[in-house]
Amino acid sequence: QVRLVESGGGLVQPGGSLRLSCAASGDTSCIGAMAWYRRPPGKERELVAHITSSGSINYADSVKGRFTISRDNARNTVYLQMNSLSPADAAVYYCKVEPPSTAWIRCGVYFYWGQGTQITVSS
């Protein structure tokens, strides 16, 4: 199986920046696309950014131009650089890994979730 360890969360002032990391370990053949989701207080979890194994990227409209997702396949790690943060960005951020579609049966799951890391945006 794949295990995800997130880091980089914390407190930041409005307008500030943070960089999140999510390192995957275990069966690396089960690592395909990687993504970041977030769950603001009182709201449902939502997609923030998504990157395929080949580097194709999609962002939520709310973070386009401010957030950058990237990955280091050699380290099985996905990053989320967050700039110009506002209180609306405060949430628990979750890393998600999707096995390649051709490996869903072997890997046994459609996705893996990280434990979540809290982002607080406050003066």
PDB file of C-alpha atoms in Angstrom, residues 5 30 72 90-91 95 104 118:
ATOM      1  CA  VAL A   5       2.991  12.036   4.973  1.00  0.00           C
ATOM      2  CA  CYS A  30       0.538   2.504  -7.121  1.00  0.00           C
ATOM      3  CA  ASP A  72       9.230  15.174  -7.851  1.00  0.00           C
ATOM      4  CA  ALA A  90      -7.766  28.564   5.688  1.00  0.00           C
ATOM      5  CA  ALA A  91      -8.597  24.885   5.767  1.00  0.00           C
ATOM      6  CA  CYS A  95      -2.902  15.090  -0.160  1.00  0.00           C
ATOM      7  CA  TRP A 104      -6.498  -0.214  -9.640  1.00  0.00           C
ATOM      8  CA  GLN A 118      -4.016  22.648   9.005  1.00  0.00           C
TER       9      GLN A 118
END
